[in-house]
Coordinates of C-alpha atoms and ligand atoms in Angstrom, one line a residue:
M1 CA 17.0 3.7 24.2
H2 CA 17.1 4.0 20.4
E3 CA 20.9 3.9 20.0
P4 CA 22.1 1.7 17.1
L5 CA 23.5 -1.7 17.9
T6 CA 26.6 -3.2 16.1
A7 CA 26.5 -4.8 12.7
A8 CA 27.1 -8.2 14.3
E9 CA 24.1 -7.7 16.7
Y10 CA 21.9 -6.7 13.8
K11 CA 22.9 -9.7 11.8
A12 CA 22.2 -12.0 14.7
I13 CA 18.7 -10.5 15.0
A14 CA 18.2 -10.9 11.2
A15 CA 19.2 -14.6 11.4
N16 CA 16.5 -15.3 14.0
L17 CA 13.6 -13.2 12.6
E18 CA 10.2 -14.8 12.3
L19 CA 8.5 -13.2 9.3
P20 CA 4.7 -12.8 9.1
T21 CA 3.4 -14.0 5.8
N22 CA -0.4 -13.8 5.9
A23 CA -3.0 -11.0 5.8
F24 CA -4.3 -9.9 9.2
I25 CA -8.1 -9.7 9.2
D26 CA -10.6 -9.8 12.1
G27 CA -7.8 -10.4 14.7
A28 CA -6.1 -13.3 13.0
F29 CA -3.5 -14.0 10.3
R30 CA -5.2 -15.5 7.2
P31 CA -4.0 -16.7 3.8
A32 CA -5.5 -15.1 0.7
K33 CA -8.8 -16.7 -0.2
S34 CA -7.3 -17.7 -3.5
G35 CA -4.3 -19.3 -1.8
K36 CA -2.0 -17.2 -4.0
T37 CA 1.2 -15.6 -2.7
F38 CA 3.8 -13.1 -3.9
T39 CA 7.5 -13.1 -3.1
T40 CA 9.2 -10.3 -1.1
T41 CA 12.9 -10.0 -1.4
N42 CA 15.8 -8.1 0.3
P43 CA 16.7 -5.5 -2.3
A44 CA 20.3 -5.3 -0.9
T45 CA 21.0 -8.9 -1.6
G46 CA 18.2 -10.1 -3.9
E47 CA 17.6 -12.9 -1.4
V48 CA 14.0 -14.1 -1.0
L49 CA 12.6 -13.1 2.4
A50 CA 9.1 -14.6 2.4
E51 CA 6.0 -15.6 0.4
I52 CA 3.2 -13.2 1.3
A53 CA -0.6 -13.7 0.8
A54 CA -1.6 -12.1 -2.5
C55 CA -5.1 -11.0 -1.7
D56 CA -7.7 -9.7 -4.0
A57 CA -11.2 -8.1 -4.0
S58 CA -12.7 -11.1 -2.2
D59 CA -10.3 -10.6 0.7
V60 CA -11.0 -6.8 0.7
D61 CA -14.7 -7.5 0.9
Y62 CA -14.2 -9.8 3.8
A63 CA -12.0 -7.3 5.6
V64 CA -14.4 -4.4 5.0
A65 CA -17.3 -6.5 6.3
K66 CA -15.4 -7.3 9.5
A67 CA -14.2 -3.7 9.9
R68 CA -17.8 -2.5 9.4
D69 CA -19.1 -4.9 12.1
A70 CA -16.5 -3.7 14.5
F71 CA -17.4 -0.1 13.7
E72 CA -21.2 -0.5 14.0
D73 CA -21.2 -2.5 17.3
G74 CA -18.9 0.1 18.8
R75 CA -16.3 -2.3 20.3
W76 CA -13.7 0.4 19.7
R77 CA -15.4 3.7 18.8
L78 CA -17.7 3.6 21.8
Q79 CA -15.0 2.8 24.4
S80 CA -14.3 5.7 26.7
P81 CA -11.5 8.0 25.4
A82 CA -9.4 7.0 28.4
D83 CA -9.7 3.3 27.5
R84 CA -8.8 3.9 23.9
K85 CA -5.9 6.0 24.9
A86 CA -4.6 3.4 27.3
T87 CA -4.7 0.7 24.6
L88 CA -2.8 2.9 22.1
L89 CA -0.2 3.7 24.7
K90 CA 0.2 0.0 25.3
L91 CA 0.7 -0.5 21.6
A92 CA 3.5 2.2 21.8
K93 CA 5.1 0.2 24.6
L94 CA 5.0 -3.0 22.7
L95 CA 6.6 -1.3 19.7
E96 CA 9.3 -0.1 22.0
R97 CA 9.8 -3.6 23.4
N98 CA 10.2 -4.9 19.8
R99 CA 12.2 -1.9 18.5
H100 CA 15.3 -3.9 17.4
E101 CA 13.2 -6.6 15.6
L102 CA 11.1 -3.9 13.8
A103 CA 14.2 -1.9 12.8
V104 CA 15.9 -5.0 11.3
M105 CA 12.7 -6.2 9.6
E106 CA 12.2 -2.8 8.0
S107 CA 15.8 -2.6 6.8
L108 CA 15.7 -6.1 5.3
D109 CA 12.5 -5.5 3.5
S110 CA 13.2 -2.0 2.1
G111 CA 17.0 -1.7 1.8
K112 CA 16.9 1.3 4.3
P113 CA 20.0 1.6 6.5
V114 CA 19.2 -0.1 9.8
R115 CA 20.8 2.9 11.6
E116 CA 18.0 5.1 10.2
C117 CA 15.3 2.5 11.0
Q118 CA 16.6 2.3 14.6
T119 CA 17.1 6.0 15.2
V120 CA 14.4 7.6 13.1
D121 CA 11.7 5.4 11.7
V122 CA 11.0 3.3 14.8
P123 CA 11.1 6.1 17.5
D124 CA 9.1 8.4 15.3
T125 CA 6.5 5.7 14.7
I126 CA 6.2 5.1 18.5
H127 CA 6.1 8.9 19.1
T128 CA 3.3 9.3 16.5
I129 CA 1.2 6.6 18.1
R130 CA 1.7 8.0 21.5
W131 CA 1.0 11.6 20.4
H132 CA -2.4 10.7 18.9
A133 CA -3.2 8.5 21.9
E134 CA -2.5 11.4 24.3
L135 CA -4.8 13.6 22.2
I136 CA -7.9 11.5 22.6
D137 CA -9.0 12.7 26.0
K138 CA -7.9 16.3 25.5
L139 CA -10.3 17.2 22.7
Y140 CA -13.5 19.1 23.5
D141 CA -16.6 19.3 21.3
N142 CA -18.2 22.8 20.9
T143 CA -21.3 24.3 22.2
N144 CA -22.0 27.4 20.0
N145 CA -23.4 30.7 21.1
V146 CA -26.7 30.8 19.1
G147 CA -28.8 32.7 21.6
A148 CA -31.4 31.6 24.2
N149 CA -33.8 29.8 22.0
A150 CA -31.5 26.9 20.9
L151 CA -28.6 24.8 21.9
A152 CA -26.2 24.1 19.1
M153 CA -23.5 21.5 19.5
V154 CA -20.8 20.6 17.0
V155 CA -19.4 17.2 17.8
R156 CA -16.7 15.1 16.1
E157 CA -17.6 11.5 15.1
P158 CA -15.3 8.9 13.6
V159 CA -15.6 8.8 9.8
G160 CA -16.1 5.0 9.8
V161 CA -14.1 2.4 7.8
V162 CA -10.9 3.8 6.5
G163 CA -8.6 2.4 3.8
C164 CA -5.0 3.3 4.5
V165 CA -3.0 2.8 1.3
L166 CA 0.7 3.0 2.0
P167 CA 4.0 3.6 0.2
W168 CA 7.3 1.6 0.6
N169 CA 9.7 4.4 1.5
F170 CA 8.7 4.8 5.2
P171 CA 6.5 1.7 5.8
L172 CA 6.3 2.0 9.6
L173 CA 6.1 5.7 9.9
M174 CA 3.5 6.2 7.1
L175 CA 1.5 3.4 8.8
A176 CA 1.7 5.4 12.1
W177 CA 0.8 8.7 10.4
K178 CA -2.5 7.1 9.2
I179 CA -3.5 4.7 11.9
G180 CA -2.4 7.0 14.8
P181 CA -5.2 9.6 14.1
A182 CA -7.6 7.1 12.6
L183 CA -7.6 4.7 15.6
A184 CA -7.6 7.7 18.0
A185 CA -10.7 9.0 16.3
G186 CA -12.4 5.6 16.7
C187 CA -12.3 4.4 13.1
S188 CA -11.8 0.9 11.9
V189 CA -8.9 0.5 9.4
I190 CA -8.1 -1.6 6.4
V191 CA -4.3 -1.1 5.8
K192 CA -2.9 -1.9 2.4
P193 CA 0.9 -1.8 2.6
A194 CA 3.1 -1.5 -0.5
Q195 CA 3.9 -4.9 -1.9
E196 CA 7.6 -4.1 -1.6
T197 CA 7.4 -3.6 2.2
T198 CA 4.7 -5.6 3.9
L199 CA 6.5 -7.2 6.8
T200 CA 6.5 -4.5 9.5
T201 CA 2.9 -3.6 8.9
L202 CA 1.8 -7.2 9.6
R203 CA 4.0 -7.3 12.7
V204 CA 2.4 -4.0 14.0
A205 CA -1.1 -5.4 13.4
E206 CA -0.1 -8.4 15.5
L207 CA 1.2 -6.2 18.3
A208 CA -1.9 -4.0 18.1
H209 CA -3.9 -7.1 18.7
E210 CA -1.7 -8.0 21.7
A211 CA -2.2 -4.4 23.0
G212 CA -5.9 -5.0 23.1
I213 CA -7.2 -3.3 19.9
P214 CA -10.4 -5.4 19.3
A215 CA -10.6 -7.8 16.3
G216 CA -11.9 -6.2 13.1
V217 CA -10.6 -2.7 14.0
F218 CA -7.1 -3.0 12.6
N219 CA -6.9 -5.2 9.4
V220 CA -4.1 -5.6 6.9
V221 CA -4.8 -6.8 3.4
T222 CA -1.6 -7.6 1.5
G223 CA -1.2 -7.6 -2.3
S224 CA -0.8 -5.4 -5.3
G225 CA -2.3 -2.0 -6.1
R226 CA -4.5 -3.4 -8.8
D227 CA -5.8 -6.4 -6.7
V228 CA -6.1 -4.7 -3.3
G229 CA -5.7 -0.9 -3.6
E230 CA -8.3 -0.6 -6.4
P231 CA -11.0 -2.6 -4.7
I232 CA -10.5 -0.5 -1.5
G233 CA -10.8 2.6 -3.6
L234 CA -14.0 1.4 -5.3
H235 CA -15.6 -0.2 -2.3
M236 CA -19.1 1.1 -1.5
D237 CA -18.7 0.5 2.2
V238 CA -15.3 2.2 2.7
D239 CA -15.9 5.7 4.0
M240 CA -12.5 7.2 3.5
V241 CA -9.1 6.5 1.9
A242 CA -5.9 8.0 3.3
F243 CA -3.1 7.5 0.7
T244 CA 0.6 8.3 0.5
G245 CA 2.3 7.5 -2.8
S246 CA 2.8 8.8 -6.3
T247 CA 0.6 11.6 -7.8
P248 CA -0.7 9.3 -10.7
T249 CA -1.9 6.7 -8.2
G250 CA -3.4 9.5 -6.1
R251 CA -5.4 10.7 -9.1
R252 CA -6.8 7.2 -9.4
F253 CA -8.2 7.3 -5.9
L254 CA -10.1 10.5 -6.8
R255 CA -11.6 8.6 -9.8
Y256 CA -12.4 5.6 -7.6
A257 CA -14.2 7.8 -5.2
A258 CA -16.1 9.5 -8.0
D259 CA -17.1 6.2 -9.5
S260 CA -18.2 4.7 -6.2
N261 CA -19.6 6.3 -3.0
L262 CA -17.9 9.7 -3.0
K263 CA -15.7 8.5 -0.1
K264 CA -13.5 11.1 1.5
V265 CA -10.0 11.0 0.0
V266 CA -6.8 12.4 1.6
L267 CA -3.7 12.3 -0.6
E268 CA -0.1 12.9 0.3
C269 CA 1.8 12.6 -3.0
G270 CA 5.1 13.5 -4.6
G271 CA 7.4 16.5 -4.4
K272 CA 10.2 18.3 -6.3
N273 CA 11.4 20.2 -3.4
P274 CA 13.8 23.2 -3.7
A275 CA 16.5 24.4 -1.3
V276 CA 17.0 28.1 -2.0
V277 CA 20.3 29.4 -0.8
L278 CA 21.0 33.2 -0.8
E279 CA 24.5 34.7 -0.8
D280 CA 23.8 36.2 2.6
A281 CA 23.3 32.7 4.2
E282 CA 25.2 33.0 7.5
D283 CA 26.8 29.6 7.8
L284 CA 27.6 27.7 4.6
D285 CA 28.8 24.6 6.5
L286 CA 25.4 24.4 8.1
V287 CA 23.7 24.9 4.7
A288 CA 25.9 22.1 3.2
E289 CA 25.1 19.7 6.0
Q290 CA 21.3 20.4 5.8
V291 CA 21.2 20.2 2.0
V292 CA 23.1 16.8 2.1
N293 CA 20.8 15.5 4.7
G294 CA 17.7 16.7 2.8
A295 CA 18.9 15.2 -0.5
F296 CA 20.3 11.9 0.6
W297 CA 18.4 10.9 3.8
N298 CA 16.6 7.6 3.0
M299 CA 18.5 7.4 -0.3
G300 CA 16.4 10.4 -1.5
E301 CA 13.4 8.0 -1.5
N302 CA 11.4 10.6 0.3
C303 CA 8.6 12.8 -0.9
S304 CA 10.1 15.7 1.1
A305 CA 13.6 15.2 -0.3
T306 CA 15.6 18.2 -1.3
S307 CA 15.9 17.5 -5.0
R308 CA 16.7 21.0 -6.5
L309 CA 19.4 23.1 -5.1
I310 CA 18.7 26.7 -6.2
V311 CA 21.7 28.7 -5.2
Q312 CA 22.9 32.3 -5.8
A313 CA 25.5 32.2 -8.5
S314 CA 28.1 34.1 -6.4
I315 CA 28.4 31.4 -3.8
K316 CA 27.7 28.2 -5.9
D317 CA 31.3 27.0 -6.1
E318 CA 32.0 27.6 -2.4
L319 CA 28.8 25.8 -1.4
L320 CA 29.4 22.8 -3.7
S321 CA 32.9 22.3 -2.2
R322 CA 31.4 22.2 1.3
I323 CA 28.7 19.9 0.1
G324 CA 31.4 17.6 -1.3
A325 CA 33.1 17.6 2.1
Y326 CA 29.9 16.6 3.9
M327 CA 29.1 13.9 1.4
R328 CA 32.2 12.0 2.5
E329 CA 30.4 11.2 5.7
W330 CA 27.5 9.5 3.8
K331 CA 28.8 6.0 3.1
T332 CA 26.8 3.7 0.9
G333 CA 26.6 -0.1 1.4
D334 CA 25.2 -3.0 3.5
P335 CA 22.0 -1.6 5.2
L336 CA 22.7 -3.8 8.2
D337 CA 26.0 -2.1 8.9
P338 CA 25.2 0.9 11.1
E339 CA 28.2 2.8 9.6
N340 CA 26.3 3.2 6.3
R341 CA 24.0 6.2 5.8
L342 CA 22.7 5.0 2.4
G343 CA 21.5 1.5 1.8
A344 CA 20.0 -0.1 -1.3
L345 CA 17.1 1.3 -3.3
V346 CA 13.8 -0.5 -2.7
S347 CA 13.7 -2.7 -5.8
K348 CA 15.3 -3.4 -9.1
N349 CA 12.4 -1.6 -10.8
H350 CA 12.9 1.5 -8.8
F351 CA 16.7 1.3 -9.3
D352 CA 16.1 1.2 -13.1
K353 CA 13.9 4.3 -12.8
V354 CA 16.5 6.3 -10.8
K355 CA 19.3 5.1 -13.1
S356 CA 17.4 6.5 -16.1
F357 CA 18.0 10.0 -14.7
L358 CA 21.7 9.3 -14.6
D359 CA 21.5 8.1 -18.2
D360 CA 19.8 11.4 -19.1
V361 CA 22.5 13.4 -17.3
K362 CA 25.1 11.6 -19.4
S363 CA 23.2 12.1 -22.7
E364 CA 22.6 15.8 -21.9
E365 CA 26.3 16.1 -21.0
L366 CA 25.5 17.8 -17.6
P367 CA 28.5 18.3 -15.3
V368 CA 28.4 15.8 -12.5
A369 CA 29.9 17.5 -9.4
F370 CA 29.9 14.4 -7.2
G371 CA 28.9 10.7 -7.6
G372 CA 27.0 9.7 -10.7
E373 CA 27.7 6.0 -10.7
T374 CA 25.7 2.9 -9.8
L375 CA 27.2 0.3 -7.5
K376 CA 26.9 -3.5 -7.6
G377 CA 23.4 -4.4 -6.5
A378 CA 20.5 -1.9 -6.2
Y379 CA 22.8 0.9 -5.0
I380 CA 23.3 4.4 -6.5
E381 CA 26.0 6.8 -5.3
P382 CA 24.8 10.0 -3.8
T383 CA 25.0 12.4 -6.8
V384 CA 25.1 16.1 -7.4
V385 CA 24.5 17.4 -10.9
D386 CA 25.5 21.0 -11.8
G387 CA 24.2 23.3 -14.5
V388 CA 20.6 22.0 -14.5
T389 CA 18.1 24.2 -16.3
P390 CA 14.3 24.2 -16.0
A391 CA 14.2 22.5 -19.4
S392 CA 15.9 19.3 -18.0
R393 CA 13.8 16.3 -16.9
L394 CA 16.0 16.3 -13.8
F395 CA 14.5 19.7 -12.8
K396 CA 10.9 18.7 -13.5
E397 CA 10.3 15.1 -12.5
E398 CA 10.4 13.5 -9.1
V399 CA 13.5 11.2 -9.0
F400 CA 12.9 9.6 -5.6
G401 CA 16.6 8.7 -5.4
P402 CA 19.9 10.2 -4.3
I403 CA 20.3 12.8 -7.1
L404 CA 20.4 16.5 -6.4
S405 CA 20.3 19.0 -9.2
V406 CA 22.0 22.5 -9.0
T407 CA 20.6 25.6 -10.7
T408 CA 21.8 29.2 -10.1
F409 CA 20.0 32.5 -9.9
E410 CA 21.0 36.2 -9.7
N411 CA 18.3 37.8 -7.7
L412 CA 15.4 37.1 -5.3
D413 CA 12.6 37.2 -7.9
E414 CA 14.5 34.7 -10.1
A415 CA 15.0 32.4 -7.1
L416 CA 11.3 32.5 -6.3
A417 CA 10.3 31.8 -9.9
L418 CA 12.6 28.8 -10.0
A419 CA 11.4 27.5 -6.7
N420 CA 7.8 27.7 -7.9
D421 CA 8.5 26.3 -11.4
T422 CA 7.0 22.9 -10.6
N423 CA 3.6 21.2 -10.5
Y424 CA 4.4 20.0 -7.0
G425 CA 4.3 21.9 -3.8
L426 CA 5.3 19.8 -0.9
T427 CA 8.3 21.2 0.9
A428 CA 11.0 23.8 0.5
S429 CA 14.0 25.1 2.4
V430 CA 15.3 28.6 2.5
Y431 CA 18.8 29.7 3.7
T432 CA 19.4 33.4 4.3
G433 CA 20.7 35.7 7.1
S434 CA 17.9 38.2 6.3
L435 CA 14.7 37.9 8.2
R436 CA 12.9 39.9 5.6
K437 CA 14.0 37.7 2.7
A438 CA 13.3 34.5 4.8
I439 CA 9.7 35.7 5.4
K440 CA 9.2 36.8 1.8
L441 CA 10.4 33.4 0.4
S442 CA 8.6 31.3 3.0
R443 CA 5.3 33.1 2.3
E444 CA 5.6 33.2 -1.5
I445 CA 6.9 29.7 -2.1
R446 CA 3.8 27.5 -2.8
A447 CA 4.5 24.5 -0.6
G448 CA 2.9 23.0 2.5
L449 CA 6.1 23.1 4.5
V450 CA 8.9 25.7 4.3
T451 CA 11.9 25.3 6.6
V452 CA 14.2 28.3 7.2
N453 CA 17.9 27.7 7.8
C454 CA 17.2 24.0 8.3
F455 CA 15.8 20.9 6.7
G456 CA 13.1 18.7 8.3
E457 CA 9.5 17.6 8.4
G458 CA 8.6 19.4 11.6
D459 CA 7.4 17.3 14.6
A460 CA 4.2 15.5 15.6
T461 CA 2.5 18.8 16.4
T462 CA 2.8 20.3 12.9
P463 CA 0.8 19.3 9.8
F464 CA 2.5 17.7 6.8
G465 CA 1.1 17.8 3.2
G466 CA 1.3 19.6 0.0
Y467 CA 0.0 22.3 -2.3
K468 CA -0.7 21.7 -6.0
E469 CA -0.2 18.1 -7.2
S470 CA 1.5 17.1 -3.9
G471 CA -1.6 16.7 -1.9
F472 CA -5.3 16.8 -1.6
G473 CA -8.0 16.8 1.1
G474 CA -6.1 17.2 4.3
R475 CA -2.8 16.9 6.2
D476 CA -0.9 14.1 8.0
K477 CA 0.3 14.7 11.5
S478 CA -0.9 17.1 14.2
I479 CA -4.5 17.8 15.3
F480 CA -5.4 18.6 11.7
A481 CA -4.7 14.9 10.9
H482 CA -7.1 13.9 13.6
D483 CA -9.8 16.0 12.0
N484 CA -9.4 14.1 8.7
Y485 CA -10.7 11.0 10.4
C486 CA -13.8 12.7 11.9
E487 CA -17.0 13.9 10.5
L488 CA -18.4 17.1 12.1
K489 CA -22.0 16.7 13.3
T490 CA -24.2 19.6 14.2
I491 CA -26.9 18.9 16.8
W492 CA -29.4 21.8 17.0
I493 CA -31.9 21.6 19.9
D494 CA -34.8 24.0 20.1
V495 CA -35.1 25.3 23.7
S496 CA -37.4 28.2 23.0
D497 CA -40.4 28.9 25.2
R498 CA -42.8 27.2 22.8
S499 CA -41.0 23.9 23.4
V500 CA -41.4 24.1 27.2
D501 CA -44.3 22.1 28.7
E502 CA -47.0 24.5 29.9
T503 CA -47.5 22.5 33.1
I504 CA -43.9 23.0 34.1
R505 CA -44.1 26.8 33.4
Ligands
NAI1 N1 5.5 9.4 -0.5 C1 5.5 9.6 -1.7 O1 5.3 10.7 -2.2 C2 5.8 8.5 -2.6 C3 6.1 8.7 -3.9 N2 6.4 7.6 -4.7 C4 6.6 8.0 -6.1 O2 5.9 7.1 -6.9 C5 6.8 6.4 -7.8 C6 6.3 5.0 -8.1 O3 6.3 4.2 -6.9 P1 5.1 3.2 -6.6 O4 5.4 2.3 -5.6 O5 4.7 2.7 -8.0 O6 4.0 4.2 -6.0 P2 2.5 4.1 -6.1 O7 1.9 5.4 -5.8 O8 2.0 3.4 -7.3 O9 2.2 3.1 -4.8 C7 1.7 3.6 -3.5 C8 0.6 2.6 -3.0 O10 -0.5 2.6 -4.0 C9 -0.8 1.3 -4.4 N3 -1.2 1.3 -5.7 C10 -0.5 1.3 -6.9 N4 -1.2 1.3 -8.0 C11 -2.5 1.3 -7.5 C12 -3.8 1.3 -8.2 N5 -3.9 1.3 -9.5 N6 -4.9 1.4 -7.4 C13 -4.8 1.4 -6.1 N7 -3.7 1.4 -5.4 C14 -2.5 1.3 -6.1 C15 0.6 0.6 -4.2 O11 0.4 -0.8 -4.1 C16 1.1 1.2 -2.9 O12 0.5 0.6 -1.8 C17 8.2 6.5 -7.1 O13 9.2 6.4 -8.0 C18 8.1 7.8 -6.5 O14 8.4 8.8 -7.4 C19 6.4 6.4 -4.2 C20 6.2 6.1 -2.9 C21 5.9 7.1 -2.0
BAL2 N1 8.8 11.7 4.3 C1 7.6 11.2 4.8 C2 6.5 11.2 3.7 C3 6.9 10.4 2.5 O1 8.0 10.4 2.1 O2 6.0 9.8 2.0

């Protein structure tokens, strides 16, 4: 069902797309109150795609008021679990019906290869919504064993109005990671997509309305971080913010919460993720394939991207030659051509940031093993840089682009020290044929997700999020994500003899 189409078929869909341009509040598309707009462009061509409503604090206030009304009157949260589940499953079906349109819209707006949008982003988005829908009527509240004199219940209640502030690298999927559990829990949401990638979020809101999610429950307020993100963060009537993006902006949300109503904050931020390859790794072809996938999937615009290859010195040359062979399969070019595995970077600004790392590589005279050049437009060749030491900016800072650094080690302790030599702690991969070493490294690397002899983000059942400056307050995905969007309430009822009516006794 999610097989890619041909380039000609994708281009035909692109030519006939109707693009949403207004915010979606209280069940309807609405322009910004100010009437202002911003331009969204296709980063692969520079072509203008649409003028989108540039909302501000007054639109946020309106959306929060509508979301609060919806929450308080219970039009969603008080529906039976079976009814909410049915509506979210209907949304999953509508996403499936519109899968080609969504894949093309995502590709045009972000520069992502349509092949990835079609085979990864859209199906994973649908699966995420479905997984959280299916969870709704399978959760039980607790009755605790507190003895004969009391009845103690611990029940989950939806946290309330949730601001979901999203990044541009996986617009559909990050939307699903937030709204899946939030809507399943019974919350109302105000989604703020990244300005670079607004289109698919608006389309999903429209489909959610068609599926039967009541007005006011799923709102999208479009605009900049300053004009929309900040007012959400500072709002006194927003109960929680779920954020994915950079660590500096994540820090701001903690400040906003401290300066307003102590709203709950869950942050999923950056990474500087190592792949540690030991000389006893059993299959170097598999390692090369996984490292290339980890480093260059989504142009490296991925918080979980493998960005530091930490390899035992004795096998470095052999591994690099196999990595080079796999890289030949990763063609860069027109995102609407399903032959291409890398598309354009998301914007000229971001291209300039990633290019600055290539400029550093040149000025530090680091050996470039593969790639290293920019291509016409916002494209950067997949690049592998050898001989990188912990002193280099490339070893320390998140690149968020297709550049992999290579550093060697001699023994396990050195490997572990290099892997942990970062302020981040999101993901790591370990490649070894020794179970003992795999367990030692996966337990001692300080990261929220460690994959052994593979690269990936787990599936819908496993939590995703980071240690250290990669995350705060909770995890995305899995039943743990559902818990983020719930408050726990204890109800303690005295059932001791003294409370029993004498006439009944
Ligand atoms: N998943 C991740 O870990 C992501 C990491 N990044 C990293 O961040 C770098 C910068 O990318 P940006 O798009 O600037 O990320 P960002 O963290 O600034 O943006 C993420 C979201 O926060 C909003 N935002 C920005 N400034 C805000 C503010 N002052 N108050 C409230 N909301 C605000 C944005 O509009 C967007 O919706 C990238 O180069 C990459 O290194 C970017 C996107 C995703
Ligand atoms: N890879 C999914 C999470 C992120 O990049 O933000």
